[in-house]
Amino acid sequence: MNPTSLDELCNAVRGAAKIRLVGKGTWAEWCAPSDAQTLSIKQFTGVTDFRPDDLTVTAKAGTSLFELDQVVRAANLCLPFDSRHGPVLAPRLGTLGGLVAMNLPHGSERHNRPVRDWCLGMKLVLASGEVCSVGSQVAKSVSGFDLHRTMAGSRGGLAVIAEVTLRLAPVSRAELGSAVVERDVTGPCWIGRTLRTDFDMVVESTRRQGSLLASDEGTCTIWSTIRMSGAAWQVGPGGVREPLPGAQQSQIERNLKAMLDPESKLVEGRLQ
Amino acid sequence: MVQAESDLVKGLSLVLPPERVLSGSAVRRAYECDAYSVERHHPTAVVLPESTSEVQDVVKWCANAKVPFTARGAGTGLSGGAMPALGGVVVSTKKLNKILEIDVANRCLLAQTGVPNLALTRAVQQHGLHFAPDPSSQSVSTLGGNIAENSGGPHTLKYGVTTQHILGLTTVLASGELLVLGGKAGPDLGYDLASLVIGSEGTLGIVTEAWVRLTPLPRAVETATVCFASVKAASQAVAAVVRAGIVPAALEMIDRFVLDAVASAFTLEFHPDTAAMLLLECDGSPETAHSEMAEALAVCAKFNPVETRLAQDEKERAQLWTARKKGIGAMGRIAPTVVTHDGVIPPSRLPEMLKFVYAVAQRRGLRVGNIFHAGDGNLHPIFCFDDRLHGMIEEVVEAGEEVIRKCLELGGSVSGEHGIGVEKTSLLAEMFDSPSLALQSRIKGVFGAGELCNPCKVVPDAKGCIEHKIRWRGVAT
């Protein structure tokens, strides 16, 4: 299924029994495999509202990050990824929806914050096919619960992110990546975060094993070909997540899923 | 439901030492509202737990007895978030006042949520660190209140609001169960539940402890004031600074009305032709602070300022910030009652928005001042009036609603940092369509929050909120 309009997207979601959302498949290997029917958002594209004077842009989820960046660069703004980084630390090749749904650490996070923080608001399509807005279109808002922040990183398991309003950065912030890349990260890898006090030790032991791909002291993030020991948390290929959440947290995660997707229609690129 | 004061006090005294269960007419009056005093309702009792487990005990007791409960920090909230809308128990965090662990090497600390914002910074500033969110109330407002309201402040323009500075949370849910999220290394990559709890105005549970991120103090800070002969020129300068991609640490605007009040209270000097002043701060390395300030001042210069002044030393800088942070307080010198509104617009619409605010005030015969976070379009019109005059409160409430509706019309938000509380529940319904509002109202259920946990706030659901709304206002008028 390749919907091109919001109506088609809603109908596709409403009519489906079980679906797996995909963009361009950039992050497929970080997700657990699934044989559910795929719903691709990559033809649901376009910038719907660009306000260079307010440093915001609203675009449909299938919009490619490359195109979005081109549009905003014409006004001296950017999605602040560092061009010296490869496609995992600076994900410029996938879709806006994929970027936000994954919310993985990136190489410019120290100066430019996580992707979640760029999201000001969203238009969602719920599993019922209903369209809802969350968040706002302005840089600061405490109006209602920040469900748009929770949607960032939800891996398509809660609702369809149909449209995102992002806060943009001035173009000068694009080259502020603080990650040190040892080897180009092209395929699936482990991405972990350590305490500051453990960072050097984990970097060293990962390096000794020959598995260090990149590291960022600014955010204590490490990219590695194998599972790290000593990380406070990490995610890996196939949607593996460590450590697992506590019982109460799991229960509320399940409640949230049940509230948004009661028939469990949306197959998450699961963190398990 | 346990209603009688004596039953309630007796029951709670089995859970907490009796001296930490307060009741009586003075207590009822002291806790009937927060800094949003337009709407009031008194609690039956107030409890002062000292630990997470005591909060659990109180909440379990309330759940069992079907008594509503409302958490309260310092009571500086500006939308009625800490008002016990349906009575019951106020859970004060006043004695949850300990910093439990300071980890300088990992730049974080664990504190109980009754600790005042500024006390967090005071505890770590000798290590060159601080807690970045800086609401004007920061000398008294608590960490828990900041978390509940997702508080901002002048420096959030660069550093982000409270949610960006919380690494972990311990929340007592409405059932009394504990929800622990994140920790020293921040939240992991599961569903981000912390973002729902932060800013939930105490409707999802009571946050009792939090790991907060500590930010290195900037090595250099430069502060300047730029005065303009018209509000329009000042607001155009703000929009131009934003558009130029300069992100100052703070970019505040103070209009003449507020300047006059502040000047006499805090000896602030400014050019006699000033209609509005911008307070600009840039920080970072000495080179960055200096070059950003030069760039920002160059942009401002295009709008013909009547005066530009760089703070020469720390004393002068502190003086400027005192004027800004105590500015609203100083307004109290000119009128018996001041009401501060809060709304957000895209910064490019500032000139048009401010014109509208002055027009509304003039039409309604109210005096208005503006002192606000211009850089992120977060407006704070302050209406000054005499609440003893018949019909004035209604006039001010309506003026505020007009202003907020204009914010929505310009693509903004009904609140930038004060929250929805009881004040803006109907305006929230104008910001979102009904499916979106319904979605918001279902979040309480996800956390099992029910109708007892800070009822009638954000998205009212408890029975009786509407009839009570009439009664709250009735107390004030």
XYZ file of C-alpha atoms in Angstrom:
749
model
C 0.000 0.000 0.000
C 1.378 3.383 -1.044
C -1.108 6.107 -0.100
C -0.491 9.526 -1.635
C -3.088 11.591 0.244
C -4.286 11.856 3.840
C -7.620 10.303 2.854
C -5.889 7.355 1.244
C -3.643 6.991 4.256
C -6.625 6.980 6.643
C -8.516 4.503 4.501
C -5.508 2.212 4.249
C -5.077 2.206 8.015
C -8.792 1.816 8.691
C -9.173 -1.112 6.316
C -6.074 -3.062 7.271
C -5.932 -5.962 9.710
C -2.251 -5.763 10.549
C 0.255 -3.372 9.080
C 3.887 -2.484 9.343
C 4.741 1.138 8.544
C 7.782 1.802 6.416
C 9.439 4.807 4.841
C 12.435 4.116 2.658
C 13.541 1.248 4.842
C 16.616 3.067 6.190
C 16.139 1.611 9.635
C 14.674 -1.766 8.682
C 17.568 -3.706 10.158
C 17.100 -2.049 13.535
C 13.576 -3.417 13.643
C 12.305 -6.890 14.440
C 11.281 -8.743 11.284
C 7.572 -9.035 10.626
C 5.448 -10.617 7.925
C 2.660 -8.067 8.328
C 1.491 -6.209 5.244
C 3.576 -3.070 4.779
C 2.145 0.409 4.504
C 4.662 2.683 2.861
C 4.483 6.399 3.489
C 7.127 7.266 0.919
C 4.620 8.594 -1.596
C 2.867 10.711 0.985
C 5.173 13.657 0.464
C 5.414 17.416 0.396
C 6.103 20.488 2.467
C 2.756 21.825 3.668
C 3.904 24.945 5.518
C 7.334 26.540 5.559
C 7.824 29.583 7.779
C 11.458 30.598 7.425
C 10.872 33.712 9.554
C 9.832 31.504 12.457
C 12.337 28.719 11.770
C 9.615 26.097 11.362
C 8.556 23.726 8.630
C 5.643 21.311 8.397
C 5.920 18.391 6.013
C 4.231 15.091 5.298
C 5.908 12.044 6.752
C 7.044 10.541 3.459
C 9.015 13.635 2.468
C 12.624 12.676 1.937
C 15.031 14.323 4.328
C 17.287 15.211 1.442
C 14.522 17.166 -0.295
C 13.337 18.754 2.922
C 16.865 19.903 3.694
C 17.170 21.368 0.182
C 13.955 23.332 0.570
C 14.954 24.867 3.882
C 18.571 25.500 2.878
C 17.308 27.892 0.228
C 16.318 30.075 3.201
C 19.614 29.529 5.062
C 18.083 26.990 7.429
C 18.733 23.289 7.795
C 18.114 19.981 9.490
C 21.311 20.205 11.518
C 23.072 16.967 10.612
C 26.808 17.098 10.055
C 27.698 16.346 6.433
C 30.943 14.691 7.556
C 28.911 11.907 9.164
C 27.613 8.847 7.350
C 23.963 7.823 6.928
C 23.466 6.478 10.435
C 24.919 9.390 12.389
C 23.496 11.909 9.906
C 20.376 10.265 8.475
C 19.749 12.394 5.400
C 18.563 9.696 3.051
C 15.379 8.371 4.619
C 12.006 9.960 5.210
C 10.955 12.515 7.791
C 8.508 9.982 9.269
C 11.221 7.357 9.623
C 13.617 9.777 11.261
C 11.061 10.839 13.844
C 9.589 7.383 14.433
C 13.052 6.011 15.237
C 14.487 9.008 17.147
C 17.877 7.295 17.314
C 20.873 9.184 18.681
C 22.670 11.162 15.963
C 26.125 12.660 15.643
C 25.123 16.302 16.124
C 23.051 15.797 19.214
C 25.379 17.597 21.572
C 24.827 20.961 19.923
C 21.564 20.359 18.151
C 19.644 18.096 20.531
C 17.835 14.829 19.825
C 15.345 14.618 16.959
C 12.521 14.444 19.503
C 13.338 17.994 20.557
C 13.025 19.239 16.983
C 9.392 18.086 16.864
C 6.922 20.805 17.803
C 3.756 19.095 16.722
C 2.322 16.325 14.579
C -0.721 15.175 12.744
C -1.410 11.532 13.558
C -3.595 8.908 11.970
C -4.818 6.595 14.706
C -5.343 2.891 14.099
C -9.076 3.670 13.845
C -8.357 5.895 10.846
C -9.120 9.025 12.831
C -6.888 12.086 12.367
C -5.635 13.906 15.486
C -3.277 16.808 16.098
C -0.779 16.818 18.945
C 1.649 19.514 20.074
C 1.721 22.904 18.371
C 3.418 24.850 15.576
C 5.453 27.096 17.869
C 8.742 26.690 19.682
C 7.228 26.733 23.151
C 3.918 25.291 24.255
C 2.582 23.664 27.390
C -0.922 23.116 26.082
C -2.000 19.572 26.802
C 0.072 16.417 27.153
C 3.242 16.172 25.033
C 2.082 13.148 23.088
C 4.093 14.305 20.083
C 7.266 13.737 22.103
C 6.147 10.202 22.943
C 5.399 9.520 19.284
C 9.034 10.326 18.497
C 10.791 6.991 18.942
C 7.586 4.945 18.976
C 8.625 3.023 15.839
C 5.238 3.071 14.186
C 3.682 1.042 16.959
C 1.319 3.607 18.441
C -0.124 5.589 15.533
C 0.845 6.734 12.063
C 2.867 9.940 12.116
C 1.362 11.637 9.067
C 2.796 15.132 9.312
C 5.465 16.749 11.472
C 6.203 20.369 12.347
C 9.915 20.763 12.978
C 11.929 23.541 14.467
C 14.766 24.279 12.070
C 18.300 25.402 12.777
C 20.306 28.129 11.091
C 22.517 26.622 8.415
C 25.648 27.386 10.436
C 24.645 24.717 12.948
C 24.940 21.899 10.443
C 28.674 21.451 10.880
C 28.621 21.164 14.656
C 28.642 17.377 14.840
C 30.792 16.304 17.752
C 30.930 12.569 17.053
C 34.278 10.990 16.204
C 33.808 8.511 13.387
C 36.319 5.642 13.348
C 34.722 3.659 10.576
C 31.798 4.603 8.375
C 28.600 3.314 9.878
C 26.571 1.937 7.013
C 24.759 -1.104 8.324
C 22.945 -2.090 11.471
C 24.882 -1.587 14.652
C 24.509 -1.213 18.377
C 23.885 2.279 19.661
C 24.353 2.837 23.350
C 24.668 5.502 25.972
C 26.942 5.425 28.984
C 27.410 7.491 32.076
C 30.094 10.133 31.588
C 32.274 8.324 34.087
C 32.058 5.070 32.089
C 32.473 6.558 28.633
C 36.241 6.234 28.174
C 36.259 2.714 29.543
C 33.460 1.516 27.254
C 35.007 3.249 24.233
C 38.366 1.615 24.976
C 37.013 -1.872 25.484
C 34.902 -1.572 22.330
C 37.930 -0.365 20.423
C 40.071 -3.258 21.723
C 37.501 -5.695 20.397
C 37.734 -4.023 17.007
C 34.055 -3.131 17.057
C 34.096 0.618 17.661
C 32.380 2.531 14.864
C 31.936 5.993 16.340
C 31.649 7.787 19.650
C 30.443 11.136 20.932
C 31.807 12.295 24.242
C 29.364 15.203 24.270
C 26.366 12.926 24.663
C 28.214 9.770 25.832
C 26.930 7.836 22.831
C 28.784 4.917 21.249
C 28.129 3.122 17.946
C 29.506 -0.427 17.853
C 29.296 -3.515 15.647
C 28.618 -5.718 18.666
C 26.752 -5.446 21.949
C 28.686 -3.306 24.415
C 29.360 -4.052 28.019
C 29.064 -1.158 30.418
C 26.432 0.867 28.521
C 23.603 2.316 30.614
C 21.237 1.422 27.783
C 21.583 0.315 24.189
C 19.554 -0.707 21.177
C 20.670 -3.129 18.527
C 19.806 -4.901 15.282
C 16.411 -6.570 15.235
C 14.971 -4.095 17.698
C 16.775 -5.445 20.748
C 16.655 -3.096 23.721
C 18.649 -3.247 26.935
C 17.832 -3.083 29.728
C 14.218 -4.146 29.627
C 11.770 -1.808 31.342
C 10.406 -2.470 34.819
C 6.995 -4.042 35.369
C 5.140 -0.793 36.012
C 6.699 0.930 33.003
C 5.844 -2.053 30.772
C 2.273 -1.980 32.004
C 1.865 1.692 31.138
C 3.531 1.163 27.760
C 0.939 -1.568 27.121
C -1.876 0.716 28.303
C -0.691 3.420 25.924
C -0.577 0.968 23.042
C -4.052 -0.330 23.937
C -5.484 3.185 24.128
C -4.109 4.212 20.733
C -4.313 0.917 18.888
C -6.819 -1.320 20.727
C -6.851 -4.020 18.026
C -3.061 -4.122 17.920
C -3.132 -3.354 14.234
C 0.161 -1.506 13.970
C 3.195 -3.763 14.135
C 5.946 -1.854 15.827
C 9.555 -1.923 14.657
C 9.761 -3.428 18.072
C 12.213 -2.668 20.789
C 12.176 -5.967 22.601
C -16.499 9.091 49.821
C -15.083 10.384 53.089
C -16.188 14.016 53.318
C -16.239 15.151 56.929
C -13.118 16.942 58.071
C -12.884 14.931 61.260
C -13.049 11.589 59.416
C -10.486 12.714 56.910
C -8.034 13.981 59.496
C -8.505 10.876 61.602
C -7.892 8.598 58.611
C -4.830 10.477 57.379
C -3.397 10.597 60.891
C -3.182 6.815 60.797
C -0.967 7.146 57.720
C 1.191 10.131 58.696
C 2.239 11.578 62.074
C -0.718 13.778 63.157
C 1.430 16.943 63.227
C 1.883 16.609 59.489
C -1.869 16.511 58.816
C -3.212 20.069 58.803
C -6.790 21.280 58.839
C -8.919 24.138 60.073
C -10.108 27.411 58.614
C -6.683 29.104 58.314
C -5.280 26.103 56.444
C -8.321 25.928 54.200
C -7.879 29.567 53.246
C -4.096 29.330 52.747
C -4.411 26.445 50.299
C -7.526 27.510 48.395
C -5.599 28.823 45.382
C -2.139 29.221 43.884
C -0.868 32.410 42.223
C -3.875 32.253 39.888
C -6.282 33.649 42.443
C -9.299 34.194 40.212
C -10.635 30.721 40.974
C -10.538 29.149 44.416
C -11.678 26.090 46.267
C -10.530 24.995 49.704
C -9.150 21.588 50.637
C -10.467 19.658 53.631
C -6.971 18.764 54.804
C -3.340 19.320 53.877
C -0.648 16.669 54.356
C 3.124 17.073 54.516
C 4.802 13.782 53.565
C 8.594 13.497 53.850
C 9.294 10.550 51.572
C 8.098 8.770 48.461
C 6.672 5.954 50.560
C 4.689 8.416 52.693
C 3.248 9.925 49.507
C 2.325 6.396 48.427
C 0.573 5.809 51.746
C -1.399 9.044 51.466
C -2.409 8.374 47.865
C -3.435 4.801 48.668
C -5.544 6.090 51.539
C -7.195 8.680 49.267
C -7.833 6.087 46.546
C -9.410 3.787 49.062
C -11.566 6.484 50.657
C -12.374 8.022 47.236
C -11.043 11.419 48.280
C -9.622 13.738 45.600
C -5.981 14.767 46.055
C -3.920 17.574 44.534
C -0.157 18.001 44.734
C 1.235 21.414 45.566
C 4.763 22.801 45.632
C 5.303 26.475 46.417
C 1.935 27.506 45.009
C 3.432 29.884 42.443
C 1.533 28.323 39.532
C -0.325 30.757 37.313
C -3.194 28.657 35.977
C -4.680 27.077 39.099
C -2.874 23.742 38.762
C -2.478 23.401 42.540
C -6.017 24.467 43.430
C -7.919 21.563 45.011
C -10.788 21.897 42.550
C -13.039 19.320 44.197
C -11.671 19.750 47.706
C -10.170 16.745 49.453
C -6.486 16.563 50.288
C -3.657 18.849 49.245
C -0.399 16.889 49.198
C 2.211 19.535 49.906
C 5.774 18.757 48.828
C 7.151 21.277 51.322
C 8.876 18.561 53.369
C 10.071 16.584 50.359
C 12.973 18.991 50.491
C 16.140 16.939 50.336
C 18.778 16.643 47.653
C 19.505 12.909 47.818
C 22.611 12.569 45.663
C 24.905 14.893 43.764
C 27.005 13.299 41.032
C 29.286 16.030 39.751
C 31.266 13.745 37.423
C 28.087 12.642 35.672
C 26.570 16.120 35.808
C 23.344 15.138 37.484
C 21.649 15.127 40.852
C 18.766 13.314 42.481
C 16.392 15.471 44.484
C 13.018 15.234 46.134
C 10.580 17.409 44.274
C 9.873 19.927 47.019
C 13.375 21.408 46.631
C 13.205 24.942 45.199
C 14.598 25.371 41.689
C 17.324 27.786 42.771
C 18.478 25.490 45.593
C 19.482 22.932 42.965
C 21.792 25.429 41.314
C 23.106 26.694 44.656
C 24.059 23.125 45.585
C 26.282 22.655 42.549
C 27.450 26.063 41.386
C 30.784 25.667 43.166
C 31.400 22.851 40.677
C 30.639 25.153 37.757
C 27.225 23.596 37.119
C 23.606 24.737 37.228
C 20.015 23.604 36.668
C 19.131 25.485 33.500
C 15.343 26.068 33.632
C 14.896 29.475 35.237
C 11.277 30.514 35.720
C 10.926 33.948 37.297
C 9.609 32.222 40.411
C 12.780 30.138 40.716
C 13.807 31.341 44.168
C 10.732 29.619 45.607
C 9.076 27.463 42.940
C 9.867 23.793 43.393
C 11.382 21.160 41.139
C 8.073 19.288 41.327
C 6.120 22.351 40.260
C 8.570 22.949 37.416
C 8.138 19.333 36.284
C 4.350 19.497 36.575
C 4.136 22.664 34.491
C 7.150 21.949 32.250
C 8.376 25.381 33.266
C 10.383 27.663 31.069
C 12.100 30.957 31.784
C 14.192 33.518 29.908
C 17.127 31.194 29.226
C 15.011 28.398 27.780
C 15.439 30.134 24.427
C 18.851 28.485 24.252
C 18.758 25.791 26.929
C 15.283 24.315 26.501
C 12.439 23.926 28.982
C 12.222 21.597 32.000
C 11.541 18.465 29.959
C 15.007 18.716 28.373
C 16.622 18.707 31.802
C 14.959 15.760 33.494
C 16.842 12.476 33.232
C 14.641 10.336 35.415
C 11.468 10.484 37.484
C 9.827 8.643 40.334
C 6.072 9.077 40.210
C 3.442 7.896 42.660
C 0.545 6.874 40.423
C -3.082 7.385 41.436
C -3.216 3.776 42.635
C -0.277 4.419 44.958
C 2.009 2.258 42.789
C 5.425 3.599 41.830
C 6.475 4.369 38.283
C 10.233 4.800 37.893
C 11.436 6.137 34.539
C 14.973 6.816 33.312
C 17.850 7.541 35.642
C 21.324 9.033 35.623
C 21.868 8.243 31.947
C 18.482 9.595 30.907
C 15.486 7.703 29.543
C 16.182 4.659 27.368
C 14.691 4.166 23.927
C 11.313 2.697 24.906
C 8.141 4.742 24.623
C 8.912 8.126 26.104
C 6.504 8.140 29.038
C 8.482 10.773 30.916
C 7.441 13.347 28.316
C 3.820 12.661 29.202
C 4.381 12.979 32.947
C 6.405 16.192 32.567
C 3.934 18.998 31.936
C 0.943 16.906 33.040
C 0.183 19.412 35.815
C 0.006 16.705 38.446
C -2.902 14.947 36.738
C -1.098 11.644 36.111
C 0.369 11.155 39.566
C 2.673 12.858 42.031
C 6.334 13.080 41.064
C 8.329 12.679 44.268
C 11.934 12.404 43.088
C 13.808 13.332 39.938
C 17.250 13.002 38.416
C 18.016 16.362 36.876
C 20.600 17.217 34.275
C 23.211 19.743 35.376
C 24.561 22.084 32.732
C 28.040 23.639 32.874
C 27.895 27.352 33.615
C 28.930 29.319 30.539
C 32.501 30.570 30.666
C 31.469 33.999 29.500
C 28.224 35.943 29.505
C 27.456 39.222 27.799
C 24.274 41.127 28.538
C 22.978 44.186 26.749
C 19.910 46.389 26.690
C 18.680 47.949 23.476
C 15.999 50.638 23.693
C 13.640 51.561 20.867
C 11.338 54.522 20.417
C 8.455 52.308 19.336
C 7.173 48.870 20.320
C 6.903 48.097 16.626
C 10.632 48.691 16.033
C 11.535 46.565 19.066
C 9.350 43.685 17.951
C 10.666 43.930 14.395
C 14.189 43.719 15.807
C 13.268 40.544 17.704
C 11.844 38.930 14.595
C 14.986 39.904 12.672
C 17.324 38.423 15.294
C 15.383 35.158 15.198
C 15.399 35.144 11.397
C 19.155 35.765 11.337
C 19.534 32.433 13.087
C 21.154 33.913 16.165
C 20.183 31.967 19.268
C 20.941 34.215 22.213
C 20.766 32.690 25.684
C 17.882 35.077 26.322
C 15.964 37.676 24.329
C 13.400 39.498 26.447
C 11.205 42.514 25.829
C 9.997 45.024 28.427
C 7.653 47.827 27.412
C 7.597 51.353 28.799
C 4.697 50.739 31.140
C 6.611 47.980 32.912
C 9.918 49.866 32.683
C 8.420 52.795 34.585
C 7.238 50.448 37.344
C 10.527 48.573 37.448
C 12.742 51.652 37.248
C 11.485 53.107 40.495
C 11.656 49.744 42.272
C 15.083 48.618 41.038
C 16.884 51.752 39.819
C 16.944 50.771 36.206
C 18.003 53.551 33.853
C 16.896 53.959 30.275
C 16.676 56.584 27.558
C 13.656 58.925 28.027
C 12.326 58.213 24.522
C 12.163 54.474 25.144
C 8.912 52.710 24.237
C 10.322 49.201 24.589
C 13.585 47.694 25.747
C 15.166 44.434 24.638
C 17.271 42.528 27.125
C 19.759 40.385 25.241
C 22.129 37.809 26.620
C 24.721 35.744 24.772
C 26.927 33.133 26.421
C 29.418 30.372 25.798
C 33.157 30.728 25.275
C 34.331 34.364 25.517
C 34.711 34.460 21.704
C 31.251 33.002 21.041
C 29.505 35.236 23.548
C 31.236 38.256 22.102
C 30.665 37.490 18.436
C 27.011 36.484 18.924
C 26.351 39.677 20.840
C 28.019 41.767 18.144
C 25.922 40.034 15.508
C 22.670 40.496 17.459
C 23.391 44.167 18.131
C 24.173 44.706 14.451
C 20.739 43.304 13.563
C 19.082 45.518 16.204
C 20.913 48.572 14.878
C 18.935 48.326 11.634
C 15.799 49.279 13.551
C 17.177 52.573 14.875
C 17.514 51.997 18.606
C 17.662 55.141 20.740
C 20.166 53.550 23.096
C 22.335 50.418 23.290
C 24.142 49.520 26.459
C 26.384 46.570 27.369
C 26.453 45.547 31.006
C 29.955 46.406 32.197
C 30.286 43.991 35.079
C 28.571 41.205 36.981
C 26.854 43.700 39.281
C 25.257 45.562 36.425
C 24.247 42.289 34.803
C 22.639 41.053 38.002
C 20.765 44.340 38.293
C 19.295 43.953 34.824
C 18.112 40.451 35.611
C 16.628 41.499 38.930
C 14.584 44.062 37.042
C 13.444 41.416 34.565
C 12.681 38.671 37.049
C 10.991 40.860 39.633
C 9.327 42.973 36.967
C 5.893 41.462 37.360
C 6.130 41.804 41.121
C 6.954 45.486 40.695
C 3.697 45.932 38.840
C 1.980 45.361 42.172
C 3.085 48.871 43.103
C 0.841 50.436 40.494
C -2.393 48.517 40.921
C -4.093 46.500 43.657
C -4.372 43.469 41.368
C -2.330 42.284 38.414
C -3.138 39.315 36.212
C -0.442 37.923 33.942
C -1.541 36.134 30.814
C 0.511 33.683 28.802
C 0.311 32.806 25.131
C 2.640 31.983 22.260
C 2.841 33.180 18.685
C 5.343 32.665 15.893
C 7.944 35.387 16.596
C 7.513 36.980 13.151
C 3.981 37.991 14.186
C 5.113 39.963 17.267
C 4.554 43.463 15.802
C 0.956 42.643 14.869
C 0.292 40.805 18.143
C 1.509 43.578 20.432
C -0.543 46.129 18.541
C -3.554 43.929 19.209
C -2.794 43.614 22.935
C -2.636 47.412 23.392
C -5.839 47.846 21.384
C -7.708 45.321 23.554
C -6.586 47.072 26.733
C -7.571 50.477 25.407
C -10.991 49.316 24.264
C -11.724 47.759 27.652
C -10.306 50.615 29.695
C -7.579 48.463 31.251
C -3.920 49.242 31.792
C -1.531 46.715 30.290
C 2.202 46.112 30.430
C 4.310 43.616 28.507
C 7.406 41.891 29.849
C 8.089 38.639 28.104
C 10.212 36.045 26.313
C 10.239 37.712 22.911
C 12.734 35.334 21.291
C 10.368 32.401 21.405
C 7.232 34.434 20.887
C 6.038 33.772 24.426
C 3.854 36.723 25.403
C 2.996 37.814 28.951
C 0.570 40.758 28.893
C -0.027 41.979 32.422
C -3.344 43.624 33.114
C -3.445 46.001 36.078
C -6.739 46.791 37.740
C -8.640 47.248 40.959
C -10.537 44.050 41.721
C -12.819 45.886 44.137
C -14.450 47.625 41.182
C -17.545 45.825 40.005
C -17.083 43.728 36.871
C -13.330 44.241 36.589
C -12.358 40.591 36.988
C -14.709 39.580 34.183
C -13.268 42.358 32.023
C -9.698 41.123 32.598
C -10.596 37.469 32.067
C -12.306 38.376 28.784
C -9.389 40.562 27.676
C -7.067 37.620 28.329
C -9.278 35.298 26.312
C -9.279 37.761 23.429
C -5.491 37.858 23.489
C -5.170 34.068 23.595
C -7.650 33.641 20.741
C -5.536 36.018 18.702
C -2.501 33.809 19.481
C -4.399 30.835 18.064
C -5.447 32.838 15.016
C -1.774 33.608 14.346
C -0.830 29.924 14.572
C 0.312 29.918 18.194
C -0.496 28.185 21.444
C -2.791 28.946 24.381
C 0.060 28.569 26.853
C 3.844 28.760 26.648
C 4.722 28.068 30.258
C 1.879 28.715 32.692
C -0.110 25.618 31.765
C -3.798 24.959 31.290
C -4.818 24.276 34.899
C -8.409 25.373 35.434
C -7.812 28.699 33.734
C -7.589 27.553 30.142
C -9.529 24.327 29.839
C -12.054 25.946 27.506
C -9.325 27.639 25.454
C -7.530 24.304 25.040
C -10.719 23.079 23.424
C -10.353 25.881 20.870
C -6.759 24.910 20.073
C -7.605 21.288 19.271
C -10.488 19.790 17.321
C -12.693 17.326 19.165
C -10.946 14.058 18.163
C -7.612 15.570 19.227
C -9.036 16.779 22.516
C -10.612 13.367 23.108
C -7.197 11.808 22.546
C -5.714 14.130 25.187
C -8.431 13.179 27.648
C -7.637 9.467 27.272
C -4.060 9.882 28.497
C -5.099 10.020 32.140
C -6.576 6.547 31.714
C -3.255 5.201 30.400
C -1.709 6.074 33.764
C -4.768 4.859 35.668
C -5.200 8.393 36.966
C -8.992 8.321 37.315
C -11.050 11.188 38.686
C -9.323 11.710 42.021
C -5.835 12.777 40.930
C -5.873 16.587 40.593
C -9.373 16.636 39.073
C -10.752 19.257 36.660
C -7.329 20.227 35.280
C -6.018 20.266 31.694
C -8.766 18.100 30.199
C -11.585 18.048 32.745
C -13.236 14.697 33.116
C -14.503 14.366 36.673
C -18.192 14.770 37.190
C -18.964 18.062 38.796
C -16.147 20.091 37.251
C -18.561 22.289 35.345
C -20.867 23.139 38.212
C -17.815 23.691 40.366
C -16.334 26.093 37.852
C -19.163 28.503 38.595
C -18.522 28.160 42.295
C -14.726 28.761 42.053
C -15.253 32.070 40.284
C -18.005 32.880 42.747
C -15.499 32.905 45.598
C -13.297 35.429 43.890
C -15.903 37.957 42.794
